[in-house]
PDB file of C-alpha atoms in Angstrom:
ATOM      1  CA  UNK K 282      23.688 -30.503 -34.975  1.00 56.00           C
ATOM      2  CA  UNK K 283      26.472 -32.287 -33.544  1.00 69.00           C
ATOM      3  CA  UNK K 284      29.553 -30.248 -35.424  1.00 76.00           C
ATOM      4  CA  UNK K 285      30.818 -28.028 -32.729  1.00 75.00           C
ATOM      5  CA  UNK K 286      31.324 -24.489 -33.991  1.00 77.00           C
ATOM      6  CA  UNK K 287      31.599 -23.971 -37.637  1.00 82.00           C
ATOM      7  CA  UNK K 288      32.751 -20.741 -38.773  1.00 82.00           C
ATOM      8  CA  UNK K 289      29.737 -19.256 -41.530  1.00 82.00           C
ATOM      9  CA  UNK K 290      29.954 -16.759 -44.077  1.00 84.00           C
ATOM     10  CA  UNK K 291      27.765 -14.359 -41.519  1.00 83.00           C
ATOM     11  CA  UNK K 292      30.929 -12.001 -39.959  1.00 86.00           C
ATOM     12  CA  UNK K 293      31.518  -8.711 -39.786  1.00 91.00           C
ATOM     13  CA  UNK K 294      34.055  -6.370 -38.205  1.00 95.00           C
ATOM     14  CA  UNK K 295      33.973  -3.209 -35.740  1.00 95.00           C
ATOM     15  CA  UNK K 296      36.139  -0.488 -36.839  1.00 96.00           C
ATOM     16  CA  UNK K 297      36.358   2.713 -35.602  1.00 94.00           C
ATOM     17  CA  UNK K 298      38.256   6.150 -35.411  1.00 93.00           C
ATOM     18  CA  UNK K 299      41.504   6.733 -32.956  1.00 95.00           C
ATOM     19  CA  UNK K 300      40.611   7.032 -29.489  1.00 95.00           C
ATOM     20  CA  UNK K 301      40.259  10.365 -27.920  1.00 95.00           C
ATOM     21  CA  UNK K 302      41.983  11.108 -24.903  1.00 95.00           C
ATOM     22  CA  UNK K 303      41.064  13.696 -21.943  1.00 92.00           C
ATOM     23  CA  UNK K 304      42.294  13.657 -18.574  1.00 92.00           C
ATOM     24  CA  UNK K 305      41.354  10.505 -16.913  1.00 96.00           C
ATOM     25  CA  UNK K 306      39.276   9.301 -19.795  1.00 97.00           C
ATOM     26  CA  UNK K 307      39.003   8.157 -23.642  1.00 97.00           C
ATOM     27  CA  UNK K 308      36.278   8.668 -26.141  1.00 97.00           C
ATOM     28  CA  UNK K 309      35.773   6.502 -29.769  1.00 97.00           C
ATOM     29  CA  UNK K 310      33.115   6.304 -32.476  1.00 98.00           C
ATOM     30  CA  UNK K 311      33.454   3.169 -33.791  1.00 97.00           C
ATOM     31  CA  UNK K 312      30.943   1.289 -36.666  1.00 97.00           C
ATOM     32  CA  UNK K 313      29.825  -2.151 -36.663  1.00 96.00           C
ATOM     33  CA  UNK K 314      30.048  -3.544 -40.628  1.00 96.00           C
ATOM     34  CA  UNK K 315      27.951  -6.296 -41.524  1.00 92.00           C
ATOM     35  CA  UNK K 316      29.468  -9.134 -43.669  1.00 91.00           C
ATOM     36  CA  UNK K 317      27.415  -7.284 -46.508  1.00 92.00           C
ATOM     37  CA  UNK K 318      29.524  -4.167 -46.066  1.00 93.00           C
ATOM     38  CA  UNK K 319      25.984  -1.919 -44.706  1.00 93.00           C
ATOM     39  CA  UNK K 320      26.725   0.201 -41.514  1.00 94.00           C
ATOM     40  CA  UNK K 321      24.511  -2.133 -38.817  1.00 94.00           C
ATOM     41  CA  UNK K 322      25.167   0.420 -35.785  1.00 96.00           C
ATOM     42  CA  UNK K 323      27.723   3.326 -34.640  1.00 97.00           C
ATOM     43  CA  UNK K 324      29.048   2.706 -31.420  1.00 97.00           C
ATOM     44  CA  UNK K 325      30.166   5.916 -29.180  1.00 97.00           C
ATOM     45  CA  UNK K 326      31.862   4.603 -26.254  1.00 97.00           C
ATOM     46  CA  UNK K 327      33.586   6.462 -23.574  1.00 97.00           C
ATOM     47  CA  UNK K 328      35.832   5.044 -20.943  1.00 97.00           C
ATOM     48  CA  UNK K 329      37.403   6.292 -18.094  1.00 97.00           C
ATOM     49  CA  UNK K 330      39.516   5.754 -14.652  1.00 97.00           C
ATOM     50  CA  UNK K 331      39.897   6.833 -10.899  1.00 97.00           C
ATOM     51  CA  UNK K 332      41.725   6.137  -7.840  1.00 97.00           C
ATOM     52  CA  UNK K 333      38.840   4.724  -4.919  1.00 96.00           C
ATOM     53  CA  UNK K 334      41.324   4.342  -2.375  1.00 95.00           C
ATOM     54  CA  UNK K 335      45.258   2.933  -1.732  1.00 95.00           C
ATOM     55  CA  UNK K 336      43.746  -0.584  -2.574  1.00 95.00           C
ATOM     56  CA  UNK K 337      41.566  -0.089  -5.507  1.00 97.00           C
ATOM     57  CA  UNK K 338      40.907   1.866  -8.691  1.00 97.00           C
ATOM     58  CA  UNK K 339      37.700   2.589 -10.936  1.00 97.00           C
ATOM     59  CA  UNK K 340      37.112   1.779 -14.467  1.00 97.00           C
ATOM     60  CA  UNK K 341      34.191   3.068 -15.929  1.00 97.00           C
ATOM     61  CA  UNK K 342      32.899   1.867 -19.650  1.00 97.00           C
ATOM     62  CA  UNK K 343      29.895   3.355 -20.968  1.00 97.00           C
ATOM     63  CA  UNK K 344      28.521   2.735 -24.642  1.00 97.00           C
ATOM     64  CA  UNK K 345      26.038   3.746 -27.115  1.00 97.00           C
ATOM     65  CA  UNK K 346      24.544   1.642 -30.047  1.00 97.00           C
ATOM     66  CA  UNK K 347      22.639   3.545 -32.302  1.00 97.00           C
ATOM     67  CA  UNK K 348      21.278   1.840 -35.321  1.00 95.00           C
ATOM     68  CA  UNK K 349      20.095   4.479 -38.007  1.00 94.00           C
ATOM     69  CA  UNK K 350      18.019   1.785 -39.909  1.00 94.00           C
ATOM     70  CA  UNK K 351      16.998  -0.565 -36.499  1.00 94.00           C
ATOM     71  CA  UNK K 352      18.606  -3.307 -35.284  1.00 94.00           C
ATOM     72  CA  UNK K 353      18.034  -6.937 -33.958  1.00 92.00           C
ATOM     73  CA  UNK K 354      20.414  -8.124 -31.514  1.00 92.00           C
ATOM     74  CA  UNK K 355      21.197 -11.938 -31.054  1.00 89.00           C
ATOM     75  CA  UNK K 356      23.221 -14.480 -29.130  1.00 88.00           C
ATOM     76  CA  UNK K 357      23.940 -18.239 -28.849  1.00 86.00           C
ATOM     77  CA  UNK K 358      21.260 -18.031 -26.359  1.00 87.00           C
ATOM     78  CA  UNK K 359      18.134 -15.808 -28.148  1.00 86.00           C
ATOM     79  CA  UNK K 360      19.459 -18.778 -31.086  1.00 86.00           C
ATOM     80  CA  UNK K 361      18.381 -21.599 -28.920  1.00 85.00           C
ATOM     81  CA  UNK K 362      21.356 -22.856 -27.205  1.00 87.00           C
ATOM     82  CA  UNK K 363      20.463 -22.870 -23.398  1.00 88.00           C
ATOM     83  CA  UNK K 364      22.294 -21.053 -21.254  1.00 85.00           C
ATOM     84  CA  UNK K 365      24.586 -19.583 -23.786  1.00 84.00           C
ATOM     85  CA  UNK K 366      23.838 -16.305 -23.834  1.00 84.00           C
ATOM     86  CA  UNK K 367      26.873 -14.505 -24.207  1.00 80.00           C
ATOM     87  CA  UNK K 368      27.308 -10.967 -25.808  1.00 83.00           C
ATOM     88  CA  UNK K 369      27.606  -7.352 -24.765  1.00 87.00           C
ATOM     89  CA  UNK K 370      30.076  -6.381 -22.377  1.00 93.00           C
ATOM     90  CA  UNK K 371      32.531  -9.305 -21.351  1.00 94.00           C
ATOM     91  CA  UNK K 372      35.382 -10.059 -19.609  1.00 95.00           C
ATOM     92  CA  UNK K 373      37.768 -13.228 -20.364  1.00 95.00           C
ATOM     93  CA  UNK K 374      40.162 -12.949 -16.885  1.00 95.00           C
ATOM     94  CA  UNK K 375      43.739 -14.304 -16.810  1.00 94.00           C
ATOM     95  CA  UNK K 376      44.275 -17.833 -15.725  1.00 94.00           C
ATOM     96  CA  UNK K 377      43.440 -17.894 -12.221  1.00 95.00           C
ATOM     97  CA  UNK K 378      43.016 -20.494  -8.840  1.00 95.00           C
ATOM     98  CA  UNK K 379      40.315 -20.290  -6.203  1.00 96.00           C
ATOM     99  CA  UNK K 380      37.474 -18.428  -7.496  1.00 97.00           C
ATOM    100  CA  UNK K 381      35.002 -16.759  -5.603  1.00 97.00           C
ATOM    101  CA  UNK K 382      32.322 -15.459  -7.845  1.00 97.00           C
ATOM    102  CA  UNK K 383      29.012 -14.208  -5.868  1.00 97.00           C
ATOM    103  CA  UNK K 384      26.100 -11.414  -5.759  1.00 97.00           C
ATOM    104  CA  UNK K 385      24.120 -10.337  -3.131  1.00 95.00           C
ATOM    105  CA  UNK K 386      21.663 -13.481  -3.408  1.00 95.00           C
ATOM    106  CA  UNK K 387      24.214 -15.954  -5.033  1.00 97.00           C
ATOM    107  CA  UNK K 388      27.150 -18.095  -5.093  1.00 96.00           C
ATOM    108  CA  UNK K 389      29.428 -19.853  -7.405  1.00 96.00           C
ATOM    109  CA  UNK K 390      29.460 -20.564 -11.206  1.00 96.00           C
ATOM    110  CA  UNK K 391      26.254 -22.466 -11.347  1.00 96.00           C
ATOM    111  CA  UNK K 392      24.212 -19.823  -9.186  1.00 97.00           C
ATOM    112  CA  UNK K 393      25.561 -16.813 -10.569  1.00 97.00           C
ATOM    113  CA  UNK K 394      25.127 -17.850 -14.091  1.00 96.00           C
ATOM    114  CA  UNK K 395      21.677 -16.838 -15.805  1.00 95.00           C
ATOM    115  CA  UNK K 396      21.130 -14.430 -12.379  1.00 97.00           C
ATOM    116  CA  UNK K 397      20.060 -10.774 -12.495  1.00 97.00           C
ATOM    117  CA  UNK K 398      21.533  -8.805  -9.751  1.00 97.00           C
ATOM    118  CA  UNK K 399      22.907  -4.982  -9.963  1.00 97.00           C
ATOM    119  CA  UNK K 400      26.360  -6.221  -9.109  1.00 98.00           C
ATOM    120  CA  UNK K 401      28.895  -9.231  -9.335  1.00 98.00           C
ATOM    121  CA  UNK K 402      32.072  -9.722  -6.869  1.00 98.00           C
ATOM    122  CA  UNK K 403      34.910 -12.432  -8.020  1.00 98.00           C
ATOM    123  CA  UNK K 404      37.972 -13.035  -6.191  1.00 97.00           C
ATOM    124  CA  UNK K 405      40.547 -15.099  -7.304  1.00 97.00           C
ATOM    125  CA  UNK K 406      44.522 -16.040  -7.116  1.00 97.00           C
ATOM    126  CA  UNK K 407      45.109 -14.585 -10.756  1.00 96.00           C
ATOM    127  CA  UNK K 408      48.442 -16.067 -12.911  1.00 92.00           C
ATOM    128  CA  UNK K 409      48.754 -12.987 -15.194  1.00 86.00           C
ATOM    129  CA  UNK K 410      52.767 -13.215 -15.405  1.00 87.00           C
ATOM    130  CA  UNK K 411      55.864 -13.032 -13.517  1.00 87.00           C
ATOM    131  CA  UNK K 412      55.677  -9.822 -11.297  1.00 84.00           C
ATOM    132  CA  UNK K 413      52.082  -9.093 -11.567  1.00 86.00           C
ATOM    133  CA  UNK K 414      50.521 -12.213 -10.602  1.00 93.00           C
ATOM    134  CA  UNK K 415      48.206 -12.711  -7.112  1.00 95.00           C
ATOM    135  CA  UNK K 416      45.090 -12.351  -5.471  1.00 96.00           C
ATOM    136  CA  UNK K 417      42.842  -9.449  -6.583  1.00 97.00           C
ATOM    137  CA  UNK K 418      38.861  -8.834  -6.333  1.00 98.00           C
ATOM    138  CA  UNK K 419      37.396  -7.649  -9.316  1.00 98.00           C
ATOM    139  CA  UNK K 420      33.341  -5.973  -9.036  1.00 98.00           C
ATOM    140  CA  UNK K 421      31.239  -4.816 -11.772  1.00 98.00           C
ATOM    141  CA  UNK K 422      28.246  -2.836 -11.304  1.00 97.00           C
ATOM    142  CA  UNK K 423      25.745  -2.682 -13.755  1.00 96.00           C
ATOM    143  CA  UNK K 424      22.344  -1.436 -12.252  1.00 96.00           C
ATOM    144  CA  UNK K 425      20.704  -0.241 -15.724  1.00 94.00           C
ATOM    145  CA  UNK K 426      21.666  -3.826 -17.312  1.00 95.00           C
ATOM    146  CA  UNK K 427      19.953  -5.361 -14.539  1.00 96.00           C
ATOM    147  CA  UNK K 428      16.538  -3.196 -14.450  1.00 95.00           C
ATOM    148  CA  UNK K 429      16.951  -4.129 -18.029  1.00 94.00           C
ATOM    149  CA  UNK K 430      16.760  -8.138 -17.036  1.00 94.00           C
ATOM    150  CA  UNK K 431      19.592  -9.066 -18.498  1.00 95.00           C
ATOM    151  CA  UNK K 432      21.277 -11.859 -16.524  1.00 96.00           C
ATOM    152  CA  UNK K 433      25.257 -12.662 -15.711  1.00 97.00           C
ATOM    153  CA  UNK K 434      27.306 -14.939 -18.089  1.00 96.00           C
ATOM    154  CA  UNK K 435      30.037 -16.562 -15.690  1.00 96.00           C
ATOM    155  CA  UNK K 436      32.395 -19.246 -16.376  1.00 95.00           C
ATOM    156  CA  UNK K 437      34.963 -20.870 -13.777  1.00 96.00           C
ATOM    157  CA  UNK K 438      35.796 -23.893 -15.408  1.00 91.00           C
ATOM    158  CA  UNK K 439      36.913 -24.174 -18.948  1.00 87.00           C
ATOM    159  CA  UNK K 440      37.713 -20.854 -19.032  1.00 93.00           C
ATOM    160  CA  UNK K 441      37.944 -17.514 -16.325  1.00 96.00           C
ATOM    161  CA  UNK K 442      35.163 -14.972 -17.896  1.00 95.00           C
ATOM    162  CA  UNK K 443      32.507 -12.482 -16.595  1.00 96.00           C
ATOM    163  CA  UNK K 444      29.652 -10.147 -18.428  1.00 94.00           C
ATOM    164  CA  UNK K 445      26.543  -8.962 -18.857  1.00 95.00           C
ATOM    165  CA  UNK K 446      24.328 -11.054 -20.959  1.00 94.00           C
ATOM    166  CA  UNK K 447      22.479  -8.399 -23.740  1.00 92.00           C
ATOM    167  CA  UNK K 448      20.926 -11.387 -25.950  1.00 92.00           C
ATOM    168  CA  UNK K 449      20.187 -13.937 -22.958  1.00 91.00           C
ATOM    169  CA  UNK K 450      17.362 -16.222 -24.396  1.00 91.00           C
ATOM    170  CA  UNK K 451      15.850 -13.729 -26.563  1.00 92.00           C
ATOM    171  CA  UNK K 452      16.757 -10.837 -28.895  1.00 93.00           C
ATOM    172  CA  UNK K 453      16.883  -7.389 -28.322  1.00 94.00           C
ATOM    173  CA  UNK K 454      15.461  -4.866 -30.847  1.00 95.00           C
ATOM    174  CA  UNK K 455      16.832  -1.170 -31.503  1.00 96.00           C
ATOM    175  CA  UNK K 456      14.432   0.915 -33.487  1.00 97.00           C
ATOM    176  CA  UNK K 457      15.441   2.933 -36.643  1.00 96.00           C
ATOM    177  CA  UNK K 458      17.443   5.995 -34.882  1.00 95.00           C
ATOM    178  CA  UNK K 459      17.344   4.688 -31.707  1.00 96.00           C
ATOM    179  CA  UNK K 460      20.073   3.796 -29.288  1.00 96.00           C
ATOM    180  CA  UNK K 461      20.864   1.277 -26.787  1.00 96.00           C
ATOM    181  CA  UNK K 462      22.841   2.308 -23.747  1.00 96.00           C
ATOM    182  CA  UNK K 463      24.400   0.279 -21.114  1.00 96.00           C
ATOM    183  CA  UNK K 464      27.111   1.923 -18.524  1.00 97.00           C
ATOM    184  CA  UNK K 465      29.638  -0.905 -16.261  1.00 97.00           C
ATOM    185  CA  UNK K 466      31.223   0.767 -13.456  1.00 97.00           C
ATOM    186  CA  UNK K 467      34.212  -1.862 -12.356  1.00 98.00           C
ATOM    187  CA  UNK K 468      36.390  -1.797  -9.161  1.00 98.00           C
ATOM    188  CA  UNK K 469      39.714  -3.485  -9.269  1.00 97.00           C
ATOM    189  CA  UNK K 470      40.908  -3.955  -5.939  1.00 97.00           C
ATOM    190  CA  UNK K 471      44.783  -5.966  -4.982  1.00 96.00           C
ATOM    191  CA  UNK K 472      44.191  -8.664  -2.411  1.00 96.00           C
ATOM    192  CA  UNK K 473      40.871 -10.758  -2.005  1.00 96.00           C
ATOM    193  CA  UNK K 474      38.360  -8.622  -0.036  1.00 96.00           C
ATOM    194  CA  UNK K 475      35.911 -10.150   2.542  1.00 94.00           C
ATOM    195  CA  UNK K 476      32.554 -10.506   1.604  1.00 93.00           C
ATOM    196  CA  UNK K 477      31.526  -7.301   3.631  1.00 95.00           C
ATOM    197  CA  UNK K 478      34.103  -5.408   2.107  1.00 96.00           C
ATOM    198  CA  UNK K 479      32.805  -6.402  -1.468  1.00 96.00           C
ATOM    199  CA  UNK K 480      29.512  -5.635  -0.798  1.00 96.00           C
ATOM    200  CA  UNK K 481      30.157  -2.436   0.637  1.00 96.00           C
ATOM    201  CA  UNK K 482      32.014  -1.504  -2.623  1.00 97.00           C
ATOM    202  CA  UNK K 483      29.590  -2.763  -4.666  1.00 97.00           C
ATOM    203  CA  UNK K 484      27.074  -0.772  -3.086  1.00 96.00           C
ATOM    204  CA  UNK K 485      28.727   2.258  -3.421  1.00 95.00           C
ATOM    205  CA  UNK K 486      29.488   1.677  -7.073  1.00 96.00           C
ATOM    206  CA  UNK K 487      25.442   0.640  -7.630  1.00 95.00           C
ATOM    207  CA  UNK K 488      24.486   4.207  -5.880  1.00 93.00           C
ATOM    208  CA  UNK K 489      26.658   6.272  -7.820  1.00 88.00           C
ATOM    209  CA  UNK K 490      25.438   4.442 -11.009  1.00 81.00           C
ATOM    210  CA  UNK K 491      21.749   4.460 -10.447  1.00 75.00           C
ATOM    211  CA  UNK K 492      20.611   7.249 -12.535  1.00 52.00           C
ATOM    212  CA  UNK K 493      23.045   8.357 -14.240  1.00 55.00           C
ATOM    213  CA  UNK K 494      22.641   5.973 -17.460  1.00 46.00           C
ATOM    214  CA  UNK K 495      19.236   4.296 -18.616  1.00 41.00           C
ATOM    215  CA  UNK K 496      18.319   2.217 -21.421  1.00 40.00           C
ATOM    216  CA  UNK K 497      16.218   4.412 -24.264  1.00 38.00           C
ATOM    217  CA  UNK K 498      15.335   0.666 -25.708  1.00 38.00           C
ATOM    218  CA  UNK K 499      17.100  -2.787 -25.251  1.00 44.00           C
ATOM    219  CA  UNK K 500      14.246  -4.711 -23.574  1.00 43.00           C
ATOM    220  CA  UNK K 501      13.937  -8.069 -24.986  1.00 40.00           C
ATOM    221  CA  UNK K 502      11.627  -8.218 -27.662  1.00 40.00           C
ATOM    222  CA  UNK K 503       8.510 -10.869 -26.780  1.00 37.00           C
TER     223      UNK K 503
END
């Protein structure tokens, strides 16, 4: 208590096999080592990309934890520390000025945060370099994570970041040759749509999700 983060003898490292390429899309198998050297899961993850329109384009990450011997999943958060639930799929964003980060039923950092909600908008004046900085609205769908319960991990201040919370306040248990699978479906659009506009995206991004991925386990254990 009280000593900020200390770095433990508990780490282990993801490695994985060259990415496969195929048209508009990329496959890997990659394993997750534990600090013991043992195989804890095998990750197949597949990603790909389309055009939506003259404004916007679609990325698309799906993934697949299987964990031949079972698995327990934790966080900050499932440890104890409130609100500190980060893990799974995240996004740390390029400096940026003038955030607007919503959902259909909230607004800003504070609301956001710890919400479940099928999609997340933010819009921002992004400083990613000379040449490609500006405005842009970025939307993630992820309608299986939320029928799953897992809640939004956003941060404005300190730090620009967005994701999907796997470990919120508890942990999450894969059984022996099980899998856990979570699909984000993410529009990157140039300019800072209007509200409509985002949820009108987002919408369409939600319906062409729903169904097409579901969890086979990943519910909080409790």
């Amino acid at each position: 208590m009280g000593r900020g983060y200390v770095l433990l003898d508990n780490h282990g490292v993801i490695t994985g096999e060259p990415p496969e390429p195929n048209d508009d899309a990329l496959a890997q198998e990659l394993q997750w080592i534990g600090h013991d050297g043992s195989v804890q899961l095998r990750e197949h993850r597949l990603i790909s990309w389309a055009a939506i329109n003259e404004q916007a384009w679609r990325l698309s990450f799906d993934t697949s934890l299987r964990a031949d011997a079972g698995a327990t999943l934790n966080s900050p958060g499932s440890k104890g520390r409130i609100g500190g639930g980060y893990g799974g799929f995240f996004w740390r964003f390029p400096a940026c000025d003038k955030v607007e980060v919503f959902t259909a039923q909230a607004r800003g950092e504070e609301e956001v945060h710890g919400s479940v909600a099928p999609w997340v908008a933010w819009s921002a004046d992004f400083e990613a370099g000379p040449g490609v900085s500006g405005p842009a609205t970025i939307i993630i769908a992820a309608p299986d994570a939320a029928d799953a319960g897992e809640p939004w991990f956003v941060r404005v201040r300190g730090y620009p970041g967005l994701g999907s919370a796997l470990a919120w306040d508890q942990p999450v248990l894969i059984a022996p040759g099980a899998a856990l699978r979570r699909r984000f479906t993410v529009a990157i659009a140039d300019g800072r749509l209007s509200e409509d506009e985002a949820r009108a995206l987002a919408a369409e991004l939600v319906a062409q999700d729903s169904g097409t991925s579901s969890a086979s386990t990943g519910r909080p254990a409790g």
